[in-house]
Amino acid sequence: PFTLGLTFALPSLSYVCRPLLDSVLPSLPPTVSDLDVPPLLREHFILSGYRPLGLPWRCCVLSLLQIHNQTLTTWSLLLAALALLLRFTGFAFLRGGVRHRLCSKWHSNVPLILSLTSKLSFLASCSAAANVLHCRSEEMHYFLFFLHSVSAAVYQYGCALALSLYSVDAIWTQSMLGQVYLPLTAILSWLSCALCCYTKLTLRSKFAIHRRICRLFPMGVAFLVIMGPFVRRLTIYRWSNGPALMLFLHQVVLFLLSTFFFCFPVPECFAPGHYDLAGNSHHVYHALRSLCTLVQQEALFHDFLWRRPALVRQMGEQHLLLTCISFFCPMVCCSMTALAMRSRARAELEKEQR
């Protein structure tokens, strides 16, 4: 006799979840050449690996997992921020003596926390965000770059604040140079931010090298000023502190190397198109700058243990807190400058679209 067999099977999990995954994780468009993006987003001698302009926000974020010409830059910044946070966690909580010192006399810990915050905002919140999200639109490209300039200025002042309190003795702090050091650094940080924003807006892509050199000048001056307290400490103590000397030399070497790759498009200028996805000067610059930040923070940990016990006693709690509050002054000034430049950029973009 003939029998008809019926079977019932549940649909496969991939068949059920595929529409949901497609809606949550949309497929990313392929990268394009430099001719398919506006001149504002182009880099000299980088011919491919660009993300198309106008990507949705989700696609911009998901491009972290895509291979393009900003992938290595973004991940080097994010990994450096993660390493910095893990190192601070180990320094603060995994060593009993240091943990006790951090919990007591909290006033002297504020500069260290502010310095760490400025470094994290510079690496992750602003630099990485600018590299990931700038392809949303030309206006967003301008805004994120201006935000990056603000974070760089705040980073400079945060380092100067911590170094002026932890890396020098009381004699330098009470001297005339020590009294004008932080106001001078605040002015230089603001000038650095203003000049970076101005050159970004006025010097377009074809003047990229000139723009980089103009942006480098205030950054170099600010770096020299920031390193002043550390140089004085090593000079006074006749460079007898071995770890401090090595960390200082590492900072200088990394900064000079990053400066070279920031100014000159090497090696991509010798073989355009061959270093689009890996190995170009933009990648090398951010990797070296991230290492310089990590070394600088390590040197600051050494200085923190050396200077902290007498800091509150010599400066007083009220004076120390007022000095820390000055951290927000360049932040506000640079933010107002960036907002003004963003309004000007928006007006110029609207004028070009007419």
CSV table of C-alpha atoms in Angstrom, one decimal:
chain,number,residue,atom,x,y,z
A,1,PRO,CA,0.0,0.0,0.0
A,2,PHE,CA,1.1,3.6,-0.8
A,3,THR,CA,1.7,5.8,2.2
A,4,LEU,CA,2.4,9.5,2.2
A,5,GLY,CA,4.9,10.7,4.8
A,6,LEU,CA,4.9,14.2,6.1
A,7,THR,CA,7.7,15.8,8.0
A,8,PHE,CA,7.7,19.1,9.8
A,9,ALA,CA,11.0,20.8,10.5
A,10,LEU,CA,11.8,24.1,12.0
A,11,PRO,CA,13.3,26.7,9.7
A,12,SER,CA,17.1,27.0,10.1
A,13,LEU,CA,18.4,29.6,12.5
A,14,SER,CA,20.4,31.4,9.8
A,15,TYR,CA,17.2,31.7,7.7
A,16,VAL,CA,15.3,33.3,10.7
A,17,CYS,CA,18.1,35.6,11.9
A,18,ARG,CA,19.3,36.7,8.5
A,19,PRO,CA,16.8,39.5,8.0
A,20,LEU,CA,17.4,40.7,11.6
A,21,LEU,CA,21.2,40.7,11.1
A,22,ASP,CA,20.8,42.5,7.8
A,23,SER,CA,18.8,45.3,9.5
A,24,VAL,CA,21.2,45.6,12.5
A,25,LEU,CA,24.4,45.0,10.6
A,26,PRO,CA,24.0,46.4,7.1
A,27,SER,CA,26.5,45.4,4.5
A,28,LEU,CA,29.2,48.0,4.0
A,29,PRO,CA,29.8,49.5,0.6
A,30,PRO,CA,33.3,48.8,-0.9
A,31,THR,CA,36.0,51.3,-0.7
A,32,VAL,CA,36.5,53.7,-3.6
A,33,SER,CA,39.4,55.6,-5.2
A,34,ASP,CA,40.5,59.1,-4.5
A,35,LEU,CA,38.6,60.4,-7.5
A,36,ASP,CA,35.3,59.3,-6.0
A,37,VAL,CA,35.6,61.4,-2.8
A,38,PRO,CA,35.7,65.2,-2.4
A,39,PRO,CA,39.2,66.9,-2.4
A,40,LEU,CA,38.7,67.6,1.3
A,41,LEU,CA,38.9,64.0,2.2
A,42,ARG,CA,41.9,63.1,0.0
A,43,GLU,CA,45.4,62.5,1.1
A,44,HIS,CA,48.5,63.0,-1.1
A,45,PHE,CA,49.7,59.8,-2.8
A,46,ILE,CA,46.9,57.7,-1.3
A,47,LEU,CA,45.0,56.6,-4.3
A,48,SER,CA,42.5,54.0,-2.9
A,49,GLY,CA,40.9,52.7,0.2
A,50,TYR,CA,38.6,55.6,0.8
A,51,ARG,CA,35.1,55.2,2.2
A,52,PRO,CA,32.4,56.8,0.1
A,53,LEU,CA,31.0,60.1,1.4
A,54,GLY,CA,27.6,60.1,3.0
A,55,LEU,CA,27.7,56.8,4.9
A,56,PRO,CA,25.0,56.2,7.6
A,57,TRP,CA,26.2,56.4,11.1
A,58,ARG,CA,25.9,52.7,11.6
A,59,CYS,CA,28.1,52.0,8.6
A,60,CYS,CA,30.7,54.6,9.8
A,61,VAL,CA,30.9,52.7,13.1
A,62,LEU,CA,31.0,49.3,11.5
A,63,SER,CA,33.8,50.4,9.2
A,64,LEU,CA,36.0,49.7,12.2
A,65,LEU,CA,35.8,46.1,11.0
A,66,GLN,CA,36.5,47.0,7.4
A,67,ILE,CA,39.8,47.3,5.6
A,68,HIS,CA,40.3,50.9,4.4
A,69,ASN,CA,43.0,53.5,4.5
A,70,GLN,CA,42.0,54.6,8.1
A,71,THR,CA,41.8,51.2,9.7
A,72,LEU,CA,45.3,51.0,11.1
A,73,THR,CA,45.2,54.6,12.3
A,74,THR,CA,41.9,54.1,14.2
A,75,TRP,CA,43.0,50.8,15.8
A,76,SER,CA,46.4,52.1,16.9
A,77,LEU,CA,44.6,55.0,18.7
A,78,LEU,CA,42.0,52.7,20.3
A,79,LEU,CA,44.6,50.2,21.4
A,80,ALA,CA,46.8,52.9,22.9
A,81,ALA,CA,43.9,54.3,24.8
A,82,LEU,CA,43.1,50.8,26.1
A,83,ALA,CA,46.7,50.2,27.1
A,84,LEU,CA,46.8,53.6,28.9
A,85,LEU,CA,43.6,52.8,30.8
A,86,LEU,CA,44.9,49.3,31.8
A,87,ARG,CA,48.2,50.7,32.9
A,88,PHE,CA,46.6,53.3,35.1
A,89,THR,CA,44.3,50.6,36.6
A,90,GLY,CA,47.3,48.5,37.4
A,91,PHE,CA,49.1,51.4,38.9
A,92,ALA,CA,46.2,52.6,41.0
A,93,PHE,CA,44.5,49.4,42.2
A,94,LEU,CA,46.8,46.4,41.8
A,95,ARG,CA,49.6,47.8,44.0
A,96,GLY,CA,48.6,48.0,47.6
A,97,GLY,CA,50.9,50.9,48.6
A,98,VAL,CA,49.9,53.0,45.6
A,99,ARG,CA,46.2,52.3,46.1
A,100,HIS,CA,46.5,53.5,49.7
A,101,ARG,CA,48.3,56.7,48.5
A,102,LEU,CA,45.6,57.3,45.9
A,103,CYS,CA,42.8,57.0,48.4
A,104,SER,CA,44.4,59.4,50.9
A,105,LYS,CA,45.0,63.1,50.2
A,106,TRP,CA,42.9,63.0,47.1
A,107,HIS,CA,43.8,66.6,46.2
A,108,SER,CA,47.2,65.6,45.0
A,109,ASN,CA,45.7,62.9,42.8
A,110,VAL,CA,43.6,65.3,40.7
A,111,PRO,CA,46.3,66.5,38.3
A,112,LEU,CA,47.2,62.9,37.5
A,113,ILE,CA,43.5,62.1,36.8
A,114,LEU,CA,43.1,65.2,34.7
A,115,SER,CA,46.2,64.3,32.7
A,116,LEU,CA,44.9,60.8,32.1
A,117,THR,CA,41.5,62.2,31.0
A,118,SER,CA,43.1,64.5,28.5
A,119,LYS,CA,45.2,61.7,27.0
A,120,LEU,CA,42.2,59.4,26.7
A,121,SER,CA,40.0,62.1,25.1
A,122,PHE,CA,42.9,62.8,22.7
A,123,LEU,CA,43.4,59.2,21.7
A,124,ALA,CA,40.0,57.6,21.7
A,125,SER,CA,37.1,60.1,22.0
A,126,CYS,CA,38.4,62.6,19.5
A,127,SER,CA,41.2,61.2,17.3
A,128,ALA,CA,39.7,57.8,16.8
A,129,ALA,CA,36.2,59.2,16.4
A,130,ALA,CA,37.4,61.7,13.8
A,131,ASN,CA,39.0,58.9,11.7
A,132,VAL,CA,35.9,56.7,12.0
A,133,LEU,CA,33.1,59.2,11.4
A,134,HIS,CA,34.6,61.9,9.2
A,135,CYS,CA,33.2,60.3,6.0
A,136,ARG,CA,29.6,61.1,7.1
A,137,SER,CA,29.7,64.4,5.4
A,138,GLU,CA,32.0,67.3,4.6
A,139,GLU,CA,30.5,69.4,7.4
A,140,MET,CA,31.0,66.5,9.8
A,141,HIS,CA,34.6,66.1,8.6
A,142,TYR,CA,35.3,69.8,9.5
A,143,PHE,CA,33.5,69.4,12.9
A,144,LEU,CA,35.4,66.3,13.9
A,145,PHE,CA,38.7,67.8,12.9
A,146,PHE,CA,38.0,70.9,14.9
A,147,LEU,CA,37.1,68.7,17.9
A,148,HIS,CA,40.3,66.8,17.4
A,149,SER,CA,42.2,70.1,17.6
A,150,VAL,CA,40.4,70.9,20.8
A,151,SER,CA,41.4,67.6,22.3
A,152,ALA,CA,45.0,68.1,21.2
A,153,ALA,CA,45.1,71.5,23.0
A,154,VAL,CA,43.6,70.1,26.1
A,155,TYR,CA,46.0,67.2,26.0
A,156,GLN,CA,48.9,69.6,25.8
A,157,TYR,CA,47.7,71.6,28.8
A,158,GLY,CA,46.8,68.5,30.8
A,159,CYS,CA,50.4,67.2,30.4
A,160,ALA,CA,51.8,70.6,31.3
A,161,LEU,CA,49.6,70.7,34.4
A,162,ALA,CA,50.8,67.4,35.7
A,163,LEU,CA,54.4,68.0,34.9
A,164,SER,CA,54.5,71.3,36.6
A,165,LEU,CA,53.2,69.7,39.8
A,166,TYR,CA,54.9,66.3,39.8
A,167,SER,CA,58.1,66.7,37.8
A,168,VAL,CA,59.7,69.7,39.5
A,169,ASP,CA,60.6,70.8,43.0
A,170,ALA,CA,59.1,73.6,45.1
A,171,ILE,CA,61.8,76.0,44.2
A,172,TRP,CA,60.9,76.0,40.5
A,173,THR,CA,57.2,76.1,41.3
A,174,GLN,CA,57.6,79.3,43.4
A,175,SER,CA,60.0,81.0,40.9
A,176,MET,CA,58.9,83.5,38.3
A,177,LEU,CA,59.2,81.0,35.5
A,178,GLY,CA,57.1,78.6,37.5
A,179,GLN,CA,54.4,81.2,38.0
A,180,VAL,CA,54.0,82.0,34.3
A,181,TYR,CA,54.5,78.5,33.1
A,182,LEU,CA,50.9,77.4,33.1
A,183,PRO,CA,49.4,80.6,31.7
A,184,LEU,CA,52.0,80.5,28.9
A,185,THR,CA,51.1,76.9,28.1
A,186,ALA,CA,47.4,77.7,28.1
A,187,ILE,CA,48.0,80.5,25.5
A,188,LEU,CA,50.2,78.3,23.4
A,189,SER,CA,47.6,75.5,23.5
A,190,TRP,CA,44.9,77.8,22.4
A,191,LEU,CA,47.1,79.2,19.6
A,192,SER,CA,47.8,75.6,18.5
A,193,CYS,CA,44.1,74.8,18.3
A,194,ALA,CA,43.2,78.1,16.6
A,195,LEU,CA,46.0,77.7,14.0
A,196,CYS,CA,45.1,74.1,13.3
A,197,CYS,CA,41.4,75.0,12.7
A,198,TYR,CA,42.3,78.0,10.6
A,199,THR,CA,44.7,76.2,8.3
A,200,LYS,CA,42.3,73.3,7.9
A,201,LEU,CA,39.6,75.7,6.7
A,202,THR,CA,41.7,78.0,4.6
A,203,LEU,CA,44.4,75.7,3.1
A,204,ARG,CA,42.7,72.9,1.1
A,205,SER,CA,43.9,69.5,0.1
A,206,LYS,CA,46.4,70.7,-2.5
A,207,PHE,CA,48.3,72.5,0.2
A,208,ALA,CA,48.3,69.6,2.6
A,209,ILE,CA,52.1,69.7,3.3
A,210,HIS,CA,52.0,73.5,3.9
A,211,ARG,CA,49.0,72.9,6.2
A,212,ARG,CA,50.9,70.3,8.2
A,213,ILE,CA,53.9,72.5,8.6
A,214,CYS,CA,51.7,75.4,9.8
A,215,ARG,CA,50.1,73.1,12.3
A,216,LEU,CA,53.4,71.7,13.4
A,217,PHE,CA,54.9,75.0,14.6
A,218,PRO,CA,52.6,75.7,17.6
A,219,MET,CA,52.6,72.0,18.4
A,220,GLY,CA,56.4,71.9,18.5
A,221,VAL,CA,56.6,75.0,20.6
A,222,ALA,CA,54.0,73.6,23.0
A,223,PHE,CA,55.9,70.3,23.3
A,224,LEU,CA,59.1,72.2,24.2
A,225,VAL,CA,57.3,74.2,26.8
A,226,ILE,CA,55.7,71.1,28.2
A,227,MET,CA,59.1,69.3,28.5
A,228,GLY,CA,60.6,72.2,30.4
A,229,PRO,CA,59.9,71.0,33.9
A,230,PHE,CA,61.2,67.5,33.1
A,231,VAL,CA,64.4,68.9,31.6
A,232,ARG,CA,64.9,71.1,34.7
A,233,ARG,CA,64.5,68.1,37.0
A,234,LEU,CA,67.0,66.0,35.1
A,235,THR,CA,69.4,69.0,35.0
A,236,ILE,CA,69.2,69.8,38.7
A,237,TYR,CA,69.7,66.2,39.7
A,238,ARG,CA,72.6,65.8,37.2
A,239,TRP,CA,70.7,63.2,35.2
A,240,SER,CA,71.3,60.6,38.0
A,241,ASN,CA,67.8,59.2,37.7
A,242,GLY,CA,68.3,56.3,35.2
A,243,PRO,CA,64.6,55.4,34.5
A,244,ALA,CA,63.6,59.1,34.2
A,245,LEU,CA,66.5,59.7,31.8
A,246,MET,CA,65.6,56.8,29.6
A,247,LEU,CA,61.9,57.7,29.5
A,248,PHE,CA,62.7,61.3,28.6
A,249,LEU,CA,65.0,60.2,25.8
A,250,HIS,CA,62.3,57.9,24.5
A,251,GLN,CA,59.8,60.7,24.5
A,252,VAL,CA,62.1,63.0,22.5
A,253,VAL,CA,63.0,60.3,19.9
A,254,LEU,CA,59.4,59.3,19.4
A,255,PHE,CA,58.2,62.9,19.1
A,256,LEU,CA,60.9,63.8,16.5
A,257,LEU,CA,60.1,60.6,14.5
A,258,SER,CA,56.4,61.3,14.6
A,259,THR,CA,57.1,64.9,13.6
A,260,PHE,CA,59.0,63.8,10.5
A,261,PHE,CA,56.2,61.5,9.3
A,262,PHE,CA,53.6,64.1,10.1
A,263,CYS,CA,55.3,66.7,7.8
A,264,PHE,CA,56.6,64.5,5.0
A,265,PRO,CA,54.5,61.8,3.1
A,266,VAL,CA,57.1,59.1,3.3
A,267,PRO,CA,57.1,56.4,2.0
A,268,GLU,CA,54.0,56.8,-0.1
A,269,CYS,CA,55.5,59.6,-2.1
A,270,PHE,CA,58.0,57.2,-3.6
A,271,ALA,CA,55.3,54.6,-4.6
A,272,PRO,CA,51.8,56.2,-4.8
A,273,GLY,CA,49.1,53.7,-4.3
A,274,HIS,CA,51.3,51.0,-2.8
A,275,TYR,CA,50.9,52.1,0.9
A,276,ASP,CA,47.2,53.0,0.8
A,277,LEU,CA,46.1,50.4,3.3
A,278,ALA,CA,49.2,50.0,5.5
A,279,GLY,CA,52.5,51.7,6.1
A,280,ASN,CA,51.9,55.2,4.9
A,281,SER,CA,53.0,58.3,6.9
A,282,HIS,CA,49.6,58.8,8.5
A,283,HIS,CA,49.7,55.3,10.0
A,284,VAL,CA,53.3,55.7,11.2
A,285,TYR,CA,52.7,59.1,12.7
A,286,HIS,CA,49.7,58.0,14.8
A,287,ALA,CA,51.5,54.8,16.0
A,288,LEU,CA,54.6,56.8,17.1
A,289,ARG,CA,52.4,59.5,18.7
A,290,SER,CA,50.5,56.9,20.6
A,291,LEU,CA,53.7,55.3,21.9
A,292,CYS,CA,55.0,58.7,22.9
A,293,THR,CA,51.9,59.3,24.9
A,294,LEU,CA,52.3,55.9,26.7
A,295,VAL,CA,55.9,56.7,27.5
A,296,GLN,CA,55.0,60.1,28.8
A,297,GLN,CA,52.4,58.6,31.1
A,298,GLU,CA,54.9,56.1,32.4
A,299,ALA,CA,57.3,58.9,33.2
A,300,LEU,CA,54.5,60.7,35.0
A,301,PHE,CA,53.8,57.7,37.2
A,302,HIS,CA,57.5,57.8,38.4
A,303,ASP,CA,57.2,61.5,39.1
A,304,PHE,CA,53.9,61.1,40.9
A,305,LEU,CA,55.5,58.7,43.4
A,306,TRP,CA,58.5,61.1,43.8
A,307,ARG,CA,56.7,64.4,44.3
A,308,ARG,CA,53.3,63.6,45.7
A,309,PRO,CA,54.1,63.2,49.4
A,310,ALA,CA,55.1,66.8,49.8
A,311,LEU,CA,52.8,68.4,47.2
A,312,VAL,CA,49.9,69.3,49.4
A,313,ARG,CA,52.1,70.4,52.2
A,314,GLN,CA,54.0,72.8,50.0
A,315,MET,CA,51.2,74.2,47.9
A,316,GLY,CA,48.2,73.9,50.1
A,317,GLU,CA,44.9,72.2,49.2
A,318,GLN,CA,43.1,75.4,48.1
A,319,HIS,CA,46.0,76.5,45.8
A,320,LEU,CA,46.3,73.0,44.4
A,321,LEU,CA,42.6,72.8,43.5
A,322,LEU,CA,42.6,76.2,42.0
A,323,THR,CA,45.5,75.2,39.8
A,324,CYS,CA,43.6,72.1,38.7
A,325,ILE,CA,40.5,74.2,37.9
A,326,SER,CA,42.6,76.1,35.4
A,327,PHE,CA,42.5,72.9,33.3
A,328,PHE,CA,39.0,73.9,32.1
A,329,CYS,CA,40.0,77.4,30.9
A,330,PRO,CA,41.8,76.3,27.7
A,331,MET,CA,39.1,73.7,27.1
A,332,VAL,CA,36.4,76.4,27.1
A,333,CYS,CA,38.4,78.8,25.0
A,334,CYS,CA,39.4,76.1,22.4
A,335,SER,CA,35.8,74.9,22.3
A,336,MET,CA,34.5,78.3,21.5
A,337,THR,CA,37.1,78.8,18.8
A,338,ALA,CA,36.2,75.4,17.3
A,339,LEU,CA,32.5,76.3,17.3
A,340,ALA,CA,33.2,79.6,15.6
A,341,MET,CA,35.3,77.9,12.9
A,342,ARG,CA,32.6,75.3,12.4
A,343,SER,CA,30.0,78.1,11.7
A,344,ARG,CA,32.4,79.5,9.2
A,345,ALA,CA,33.0,76.1,7.6
A,346,ARG,CA,29.2,75.5,7.3
A,347,ALA,CA,28.8,78.9,5.7
A,348,GLU,CA,31.5,78.2,3.1
A,349,LEU,CA,30.0,74.8,2.3
A,350,GLU,CA,26.6,76.3,1.8
A,351,LYS,CA,28.1,79.0,-0.4
A,352,GLU,CA,29.9,76.3,-2.6
A,353,GLN,CA,26.6,74.3,-3.0
A,354,ARG,CA,24.7,77.3,-4.4
